[in-house]
PDB file of C-alpha atoms in Angstrom:
ATOM      1  CA  UNK A1442     -60.325  93.104 199.470  1.00  0.00           C
ATOM      2  CA  UNK A1443     -63.894  92.277 200.410  1.00  0.00           C
ATOM      3  CA  UNK A1444     -65.074  93.127 203.919  1.00  0.00           C
ATOM      4  CA  UNK A1445     -66.440  89.594 204.339  1.00  0.00           C
ATOM      5  CA  UNK A1446     -64.613  86.601 202.878  1.00  0.00           C
ATOM      6  CA  UNK A1447     -66.289  83.227 202.438  1.00  0.00           C
ATOM      7  CA  UNK A1448     -65.015  80.149 200.633  1.00  0.00           C
ATOM      8  CA  UNK A1449     -67.507  79.573 197.781  1.00  0.00           C
ATOM      9  CA  UNK A1450     -66.829  75.828 197.681  1.00  0.00           C
ATOM     10  CA  UNK A1451     -68.572  73.887 196.306  1.00  0.00           C
ATOM     11  CA  UNK A1452     -68.711  71.534 199.250  1.00  0.00           C
ATOM     12  CA  UNK A1453     -70.003  67.979 198.833  1.00  0.00           C
ATOM     13  CA  UNK A1454     -70.564  65.699 201.836  1.00  0.00           C
ATOM     14  CA  UNK A1455     -72.350  62.396 202.527  1.00  0.00           C
ATOM     15  CA  UNK A1456     -75.590  62.349 204.466  1.00  0.00           C
ATOM     16  CA  UNK A1457     -74.988  62.366 208.217  1.00  0.00           C
ATOM     17  CA  UNK A1458     -71.685  64.255 208.020  1.00  0.00           C
ATOM     18  CA  UNK A1459     -70.825  67.302 210.112  1.00  0.00           C
ATOM     19  CA  UNK A1460     -70.482  70.378 207.927  1.00  0.00           C
ATOM     20  CA  UNK A1461     -68.339  73.377 208.823  1.00  0.00           C
ATOM     21  CA  UNK A1462     -68.837  76.696 207.016  1.00  0.00           C
ATOM     22  CA  UNK A1463     -66.647  79.697 207.731  1.00  0.00           C
ATOM     23  CA  UNK A1464     -66.299  83.410 207.105  1.00  0.00           C
ATOM     24  CA  UNK A1465     -63.822  86.084 208.079  1.00  0.00           C
ATOM     25  CA  UNK A1466     -64.480  89.807 208.245  1.00  0.00           C
ATOM     26  CA  UNK A1467     -62.300  92.877 208.464  1.00  0.00           C
ATOM     27  CA  UNK A1468     -64.486  95.691 209.813  1.00  0.00           C
ATOM     28  CA  UNK A1469     -64.351  96.000 213.617  1.00  0.00           C
ATOM     29  CA  UNK A1470     -67.640  97.939 213.556  1.00  0.00           C
ATOM     30  CA  UNK A1471     -69.576  94.790 212.684  1.00  0.00           C
ATOM     31  CA  UNK A1472     -71.585  93.690 215.706  1.00  0.00           C
ATOM     32  CA  UNK A1473     -74.345  91.385 214.444  1.00  0.00           C
ATOM     33  CA  UNK A1474     -73.800  88.142 212.576  1.00  0.00           C
ATOM     34  CA  UNK A1475     -76.208  86.035 210.570  1.00  0.00           C
ATOM     35  CA  UNK A1476     -76.310  82.885 208.537  1.00  0.00           C
ATOM     36  CA  UNK A1477     -78.821  82.589 205.743  1.00  0.00           C
ATOM     37  CA  UNK A1478     -79.720  79.578 203.631  1.00  0.00           C
ATOM     38  CA  UNK A1479     -80.795  80.088 200.039  1.00  0.00           C
ATOM     39  CA  UNK A1480     -82.435  77.480 197.871  1.00  0.00           C
ATOM     40  CA  UNK A1481     -82.534  77.831 194.109  1.00  0.00           C
ATOM     41  CA  UNK A1482     -85.074  80.421 192.941  1.00  0.00           C
ATOM     42  CA  UNK A1483     -85.827  81.517 196.501  1.00  0.00           C
ATOM     43  CA  UNK A1484     -84.754  84.371 198.736  1.00  0.00           C
ATOM     44  CA  UNK A1485     -82.305  83.946 201.651  1.00  0.00           C
ATOM     45  CA  UNK A1486     -83.890  82.334 204.705  1.00  0.00           C
ATOM     46  CA  UNK A1487     -82.561  83.280 208.133  1.00  0.00           C
ATOM     47  CA  UNK A1488     -80.953  80.345 209.940  1.00  0.00           C
ATOM     48  CA  UNK A1489     -79.003  81.864 212.808  1.00  0.00           C
ATOM     49  CA  UNK A1490     -78.601  85.319 214.323  1.00  0.00           C
ATOM     50  CA  UNK A1491     -75.986  86.202 216.924  1.00  0.00           C
ATOM     51  CA  UNK A1492     -74.959  89.399 218.649  1.00  0.00           C
ATOM     52  CA  UNK A1493     -71.991  88.462 220.809  1.00  0.00           C
ATOM     53  CA  UNK A1494     -68.962  86.208 220.698  1.00  0.00           C
ATOM     54  CA  UNK A1495     -69.570  82.595 221.608  1.00  0.00           C
ATOM     55  CA  UNK A1496     -71.783  79.757 220.472  1.00  0.00           C
ATOM     56  CA  UNK A1497     -75.485  79.651 219.714  1.00  0.00           C
ATOM     57  CA  UNK A1498     -77.252  76.384 219.054  1.00  0.00           C
ATOM     58  CA  UNK A1499     -80.574  75.721 217.332  1.00  0.00           C
ATOM     59  CA  UNK A1500     -81.372  72.110 216.608  1.00  0.00           C
ATOM     60  CA  UNK A1501     -78.744  70.690 214.267  1.00  0.00           C
ATOM     61  CA  UNK A1502     -77.206  74.126 213.689  1.00  0.00           C
ATOM     62  CA  UNK A1503     -74.534  75.862 215.781  1.00  0.00           C
ATOM     63  CA  UNK A1504     -73.258  79.347 215.046  1.00  0.00           C
ATOM     64  CA  UNK A1505     -69.914  80.434 216.462  1.00  0.00           C
ATOM     65  CA  UNK A1506     -68.544  83.967 216.594  1.00  0.00           C
ATOM     66  CA  UNK A1507     -65.008  84.956 217.598  1.00  0.00           C
ATOM     67  CA  UNK A1508     -64.802  88.744 217.476  1.00  0.00           C
ATOM     68  CA  UNK A1509     -61.145  88.773 218.560  1.00  0.00           C
ATOM     69  CA  UNK A1510     -60.112  86.955 215.390  1.00  0.00           C
ATOM     70  CA  UNK A1511     -63.027  88.249 213.278  1.00  0.00           C
ATOM     71  CA  UNK A1512     -64.104  84.723 212.434  1.00  0.00           C
ATOM     72  CA  UNK A1513     -67.620  83.289 212.197  1.00  0.00           C
ATOM     73  CA  UNK A1514     -68.659  79.679 211.647  1.00  0.00           C
ATOM     74  CA  UNK A1515     -71.746  77.580 211.101  1.00  0.00           C
ATOM     75  CA  UNK A1516     -71.781  73.885 211.972  1.00  0.00           C
ATOM     76  CA  UNK A1517     -74.447  71.522 210.686  1.00  0.00           C
ATOM     77  CA  UNK A1518     -74.727  68.181 212.465  1.00  0.00           C
ATOM     78  CA  UNK A1519     -76.272  65.063 210.932  1.00  0.00           C
ATOM     79  CA  UNK A1520     -76.518  66.773 207.544  1.00  0.00           C
ATOM     80  CA  UNK A1521     -79.477  65.854 205.333  1.00  0.00           C
ATOM     81  CA  UNK A1522     -80.015  66.044 201.555  1.00  0.00           C
ATOM     82  CA  UNK A1523     -82.545  68.799 202.283  1.00  0.00           C
ATOM     83  CA  UNK A1524     -79.639  70.903 203.622  1.00  0.00           C
ATOM     84  CA  UNK A1525     -78.301  71.173 200.059  1.00  0.00           C
ATOM     85  CA  UNK A1526     -78.346  74.899 199.352  1.00  0.00           C
ATOM     86  CA  UNK A1527     -76.166  78.000 199.283  1.00  0.00           C
ATOM     87  CA  UNK A1528     -75.168  79.261 202.724  1.00  0.00           C
ATOM     88  CA  UNK A1529     -74.503  82.960 203.162  1.00  0.00           C
ATOM     89  CA  UNK A1530     -72.834  84.646 206.098  1.00  0.00           C
ATOM     90  CA  UNK A1531     -73.810  88.254 206.718  1.00  0.00           C
ATOM     91  CA  UNK A1532     -72.940  90.974 209.173  1.00  0.00           C
ATOM     92  CA  UNK A1533     -73.792  94.578 210.003  1.00  0.00           C
ATOM     93  CA  UNK A1534     -72.920  97.387 212.341  1.00  0.00           C
ATOM     94  CA  UNK A1535     -75.279  98.878 214.889  1.00  0.00           C
ATOM     95  CA  UNK A1536     -76.932 102.265 215.038  1.00  0.00           C
ATOM     96  CA  UNK A1537     -78.094 103.878 211.822  1.00  0.00           C
ATOM     97  CA  UNK A1538     -75.970 101.464 209.738  1.00  0.00           C
ATOM     98  CA  UNK A1539     -77.982  98.512 211.013  1.00  0.00           C
ATOM     99  CA  UNK A1540     -80.024  98.293 207.833  1.00  0.00           C
ATOM    100  CA  UNK A1541     -76.982  97.605 205.649  1.00  0.00           C
ATOM    101  CA  UNK A1542     -75.948  93.959 205.533  1.00  0.00           C
ATOM    102  CA  UNK A1543     -72.596  92.920 204.119  1.00  0.00           C
ATOM    103  CA  UNK A1544     -72.561  89.373 202.748  1.00  0.00           C
ATOM    104  CA  UNK A1545     -69.968  86.756 202.017  1.00  0.00           C
ATOM    105  CA  UNK A1546     -69.924  85.193 198.548  1.00  0.00           C
ATOM    106  CA  UNK A1547     -71.900  82.157 199.714  1.00  0.00           C
ATOM    107  CA  UNK A1548     -70.885  78.485 199.965  1.00  0.00           C
ATOM    108  CA  UNK A1549     -72.676  75.940 197.784  1.00  0.00           C
ATOM    109  CA  UNK A1550     -73.332  72.791 199.815  1.00  0.00           C
ATOM    110  CA  UNK A1551     -74.477  69.449 198.452  1.00  0.00           C
ATOM    111  CA  UNK A1552     -75.397  66.605 200.805  1.00  0.00           C
ATOM    112  CA  UNK A1553     -75.685  63.338 198.909  1.00  0.00           C
ATOM    113  CA  UNK A1554     -77.628  60.315 200.189  1.00  0.00           C
TER     114      UNK A1554
ATOM    115  CA  UNK B 543     -97.928  86.140 209.580  1.00  0.00           C
ATOM    116  CA  UNK B 544     -97.197  86.969 205.965  1.00  0.00           C
ATOM    117  CA  UNK B 545     -93.570  87.303 204.946  1.00  0.00           C
ATOM    118  CA  UNK B 546     -91.928  89.871 202.718  1.00  0.00           C
ATOM    119  CA  UNK B 547     -93.756  90.041 199.395  1.00  0.00           C
ATOM    120  CA  UNK B 548     -92.071  91.156 196.201  1.00  0.00           C
ATOM    121  CA  UNK B 549     -93.775  91.773 192.874  1.00  0.00           C
ATOM    122  CA  UNK B 550     -93.437  90.915 190.107  1.00  0.00           C
ATOM    123  CA  UNK B 551     -91.445  87.677 190.451  1.00  0.00           C
ATOM    124  CA  UNK B 552     -90.041  87.827 186.939  1.00  0.00           C
ATOM    125  CA  UNK B 553     -89.521  90.684 184.532  1.00  0.00           C
ATOM    126  CA  UNK B 554     -88.007  90.972 181.069  1.00  0.00           C
ATOM    127  CA  UNK B 555     -86.974  94.366 179.742  1.00  0.00           C
ATOM    128  CA  UNK B 556     -84.793  95.728 176.974  1.00  0.00           C
ATOM    129  CA  UNK B 557     -81.826  98.066 177.219  1.00  0.00           C
ATOM    130  CA  UNK B 558     -82.737 101.694 177.771  1.00  0.00           C
ATOM    131  CA  UNK B 559     -86.089 100.992 179.400  1.00  0.00           C
ATOM    132  CA  UNK B 560     -86.892 101.655 183.031  1.00  0.00           C
ATOM    133  CA  UNK B 561     -88.419  99.345 185.620  1.00  0.00           C
ATOM    134  CA  UNK B 562     -90.162  99.600 188.988  1.00  0.00           C
ATOM    135  CA  UNK B 563     -90.093  96.800 191.539  1.00  0.00           C
ATOM    136  CA  UNK B 564     -92.335  96.585 194.579  1.00  0.00           C
ATOM    137  CA  UNK B 565     -91.833  95.279 198.106  1.00  0.00           C
ATOM    138  CA  UNK B 566     -94.334  94.838 200.933  1.00  0.00           C
ATOM    139  CA  UNK B 567     -92.552  94.273 204.265  1.00  0.00           C
ATOM    140  CA  UNK B 568     -93.652  92.041 207.100  1.00  0.00           C
ATOM    141  CA  UNK B 569     -96.463  93.719 209.011  1.00  0.00           C
ATOM    142  CA  UNK B 570     -95.032  96.093 211.611  1.00  0.00           C
ATOM    143  CA  UNK B 571     -91.566  96.236 210.051  1.00  0.00           C
ATOM    144  CA  UNK B 572     -90.507  99.793 209.294  1.00  0.00           C
ATOM    145  CA  UNK B 573     -87.074  99.311 207.756  1.00  0.00           C
ATOM    146  CA  UNK B 574     -86.807  98.071 204.181  1.00  0.00           C
ATOM    147  CA  UNK B 575     -83.497  97.291 202.455  1.00  0.00           C
ATOM    148  CA  UNK B 576     -82.824  96.385 198.835  1.00  0.00           C
ATOM    149  CA  UNK B 577     -80.066  94.130 197.495  1.00  0.00           C
ATOM    150  CA  UNK B 578     -78.845  93.042 194.079  1.00  0.00           C
ATOM    151  CA  UNK B 579     -77.687  89.441 193.664  1.00  0.00           C
ATOM    152  CA  UNK B 580     -75.589  88.309 190.700  1.00  0.00           C
ATOM    153  CA  UNK B 581     -73.421  85.202 190.203  1.00  0.00           C
ATOM    154  CA  UNK B 582     -70.271  87.292 189.905  1.00  0.00           C
ATOM    155  CA  UNK B 583     -70.747  89.872 192.658  1.00  0.00           C
ATOM    156  CA  UNK B 584     -72.987  88.006 195.070  1.00  0.00           C
ATOM    157  CA  UNK B 585     -75.393  89.976 197.264  1.00  0.00           C
ATOM    158  CA  UNK B 586     -74.732  93.709 197.243  1.00  0.00           C
ATOM    159  CA  UNK B 587     -76.533  96.362 199.259  1.00  0.00           C
ATOM    160  CA  UNK B 588     -78.431  98.978 197.252  1.00  0.00           C
ATOM    161  CA  UNK B 589     -80.180 101.165 199.839  1.00  0.00           C
ATOM    162  CA  UNK B 590     -82.272 101.175 202.995  1.00  0.00           C
ATOM    163  CA  UNK B 591     -85.402 103.139 203.815  1.00  0.00           C
ATOM    164  CA  UNK B 592     -86.849 103.902 207.210  1.00  0.00           C
ATOM    165  CA  UNK B 593     -89.795 106.207 207.884  1.00  0.00           C
ATOM    166  CA  UNK B 594     -89.954 107.183 204.202  1.00  0.00           C
ATOM    167  CA  UNK B 595     -86.321 108.393 204.277  1.00  0.00           C
ATOM    168  CA  UNK B 596     -83.281 106.849 202.664  1.00  0.00           C
ATOM    169  CA  UNK B 597     -80.980 106.105 205.575  1.00  0.00           C
ATOM    170  CA  UNK B 598     -78.176 104.133 203.916  1.00  0.00           C
ATOM    171  CA  UNK B 599     -76.972 103.893 200.341  1.00  0.00           C
ATOM    172  CA  UNK B 600     -74.647 101.421 198.621  1.00  0.00           C
ATOM    173  CA  UNK B 601     -72.223 102.005 195.761  1.00  0.00           C
ATOM    174  CA  UNK B 602     -74.600 101.960 192.833  1.00  0.00           C
ATOM    175  CA  UNK B 603     -75.105 104.635 190.160  1.00  0.00           C
ATOM    176  CA  UNK B 604     -77.893 107.182 190.374  1.00  0.00           C
ATOM    177  CA  UNK B 605     -79.951 105.149 187.887  1.00  0.00           C
ATOM    178  CA  UNK B 606     -80.950 103.081 190.895  1.00  0.00           C
ATOM    179  CA  UNK B 607     -83.420 104.842 193.151  1.00  0.00           C
ATOM    180  CA  UNK B 608     -86.110 103.979 195.618  1.00  0.00           C
ATOM    181  CA  UNK B 609     -88.779 105.274 197.884  1.00  0.00           C
ATOM    182  CA  UNK B 610     -90.864 104.212 200.833  1.00  0.00           C
ATOM    183  CA  UNK B 611     -94.483 104.986 201.488  1.00  0.00           C
ATOM    184  CA  UNK B 612     -96.203 105.811 204.770  1.00  0.00           C
ATOM    185  CA  UNK B 613     -97.394 102.184 205.097  1.00  0.00           C
ATOM    186  CA  UNK B 614     -93.714 101.055 204.862  1.00  0.00           C
ATOM    187  CA  UNK B 615     -94.168  99.535 201.422  1.00  0.00           C
ATOM    188  CA  UNK B 616     -91.219 100.302 199.180  1.00  0.00           C
ATOM    189  CA  UNK B 617     -90.435 100.558 195.500  1.00  0.00           C
ATOM    190  CA  UNK B 618     -87.152 100.643 193.658  1.00  0.00           C
ATOM    191  CA  UNK B 619     -86.675 102.055 190.195  1.00  0.00           C
ATOM    192  CA  UNK B 620     -83.924 101.448 187.679  1.00  0.00           C
ATOM    193  CA  UNK B 621     -83.748 103.818 184.727  1.00  0.00           C
ATOM    194  CA  UNK B 622     -81.917 103.419 181.415  1.00  0.00           C
ATOM    195  CA  UNK B 623     -81.466  99.704 181.899  1.00  0.00           C
ATOM    196  CA  UNK B 624     -78.168  98.074 180.936  1.00  0.00           C
ATOM    197  CA  UNK B 625     -77.367  94.421 180.261  1.00  0.00           C
ATOM    198  CA  UNK B 626     -75.394  94.318 183.510  1.00  0.00           C
ATOM    199  CA  UNK B 627     -78.529  95.128 185.496  1.00  0.00           C
ATOM    200  CA  UNK B 628     -79.779  91.577 184.930  1.00  0.00           C
ATOM    201  CA  UNK B 629     -79.973  90.170 188.447  1.00  0.00           C
ATOM    202  CA  UNK B 630     -82.153  88.966 191.281  1.00  0.00           C
ATOM    203  CA  UNK B 631     -83.346  91.987 193.258  1.00  0.00           C
ATOM    204  CA  UNK B 632     -84.101  91.189 196.870  1.00  0.00           C
ATOM    205  CA  UNK B 633     -85.975  93.156 199.477  1.00  0.00           C
ATOM    206  CA  UNK B 634     -85.581  92.630 203.223  1.00  0.00           C
ATOM    207  CA  UNK B 635     -87.445  94.094 206.172  1.00  0.00           C
ATOM    208  CA  UNK B 636     -86.543  94.479 209.811  1.00  0.00           C
ATOM    209  CA  UNK B 637     -88.485  95.225 212.977  1.00  0.00           C
ATOM    210  CA  UNK B 638     -85.716  97.085 214.825  1.00  0.00           C
ATOM    211  CA  UNK B 639     -84.224  99.757 212.606  1.00  0.00           C
ATOM    212  CA  UNK B 640     -81.360 100.832 214.880  1.00  0.00           C
ATOM    213  CA  UNK B 641     -79.911  97.527 215.987  1.00  0.00           C
ATOM    214  CA  UNK B 642     -79.850  98.406 219.653  1.00  0.00           C
ATOM    215  CA  UNK B 643     -79.054  95.667 222.119  1.00  0.00           C
ATOM    216  CA  UNK B 644     -79.948  92.288 220.708  1.00  0.00           C
ATOM    217  CA  UNK B 645     -81.329  93.858 217.549  1.00  0.00           C
ATOM    218  CA  UNK B 646     -83.674  92.145 215.104  1.00  0.00           C
ATOM    219  CA  UNK B 647     -82.504  90.442 211.908  1.00  0.00           C
ATOM    220  CA  UNK B 648     -83.616  91.148 208.369  1.00  0.00           C
ATOM    221  CA  UNK B 649     -86.034  88.828 206.623  1.00  0.00           C
ATOM    222  CA  UNK B 650     -85.984  88.489 202.867  1.00  0.00           C
ATOM    223  CA  UNK B 651     -88.550  88.068 200.153  1.00  0.00           C
ATOM    224  CA  UNK B 652     -88.067  85.712 197.207  1.00  0.00           C
ATOM    225  CA  UNK B 653     -86.984  88.514 194.940  1.00  0.00           C
ATOM    226  CA  UNK B 654     -87.716  89.814 191.466  1.00  0.00           C
ATOM    227  CA  UNK B 655     -85.624  88.259 188.721  1.00  0.00           C
ATOM    228  CA  UNK B 656     -84.915  90.949 186.145  1.00  0.00           C
ATOM    229  CA  UNK B 657     -83.596  89.997 182.718  1.00  0.00           C
ATOM    230  CA  UNK B 658     -82.371  92.612 180.269  1.00  0.00           C
ATOM    231  CA  UNK B 659     -82.357  91.737 176.568  1.00  0.00           C
TER     232      UNK B 659
END
């Protein structure tokens, strides 16, 4: 079983919809949580970074972390065609293991006009 | 501020050859991590370097190796290439290497796409 599970989709939504992306993890040592967006032929681009349980909002994006249930989410409001990409959740432990990210499989999102 | 730079962007090799990939981190970043991305396995951690020392290592065979220079630039080497090594190799750098407190996230380059014929 993978340490981070993410539904690969694909997910197709109309423009303006609210998108919900989710991951679960199994390792209690994980302390930091990230969402990356990856366009075709590009590297992952950091969208959200959270350290504690709760919500963090940045524009149309909200990241949610529930450490008690080991569940992380990304919500995209008013989705746009330019949001079409692969979304990757990632997590790592602190201390000397901080440099090792563990990723979910990625969810392919398409927002159609 | 320049981002993470990886060279070359594309590379074609044949089985049995070796290859060296290069990564220049964001200025001031001292931790460099390498990842392999394939359609089947997704993004997998290869290794991390900090202060010219390998600090973390993933589950890859010894054919995969790396090093870091005093200016934090890093290289990874793959020897005796196999067809299964065809992948996008990504480098990421981080400002805070120990993840204390709020920590600092990793930022990625656009990768080197390696094709093995």
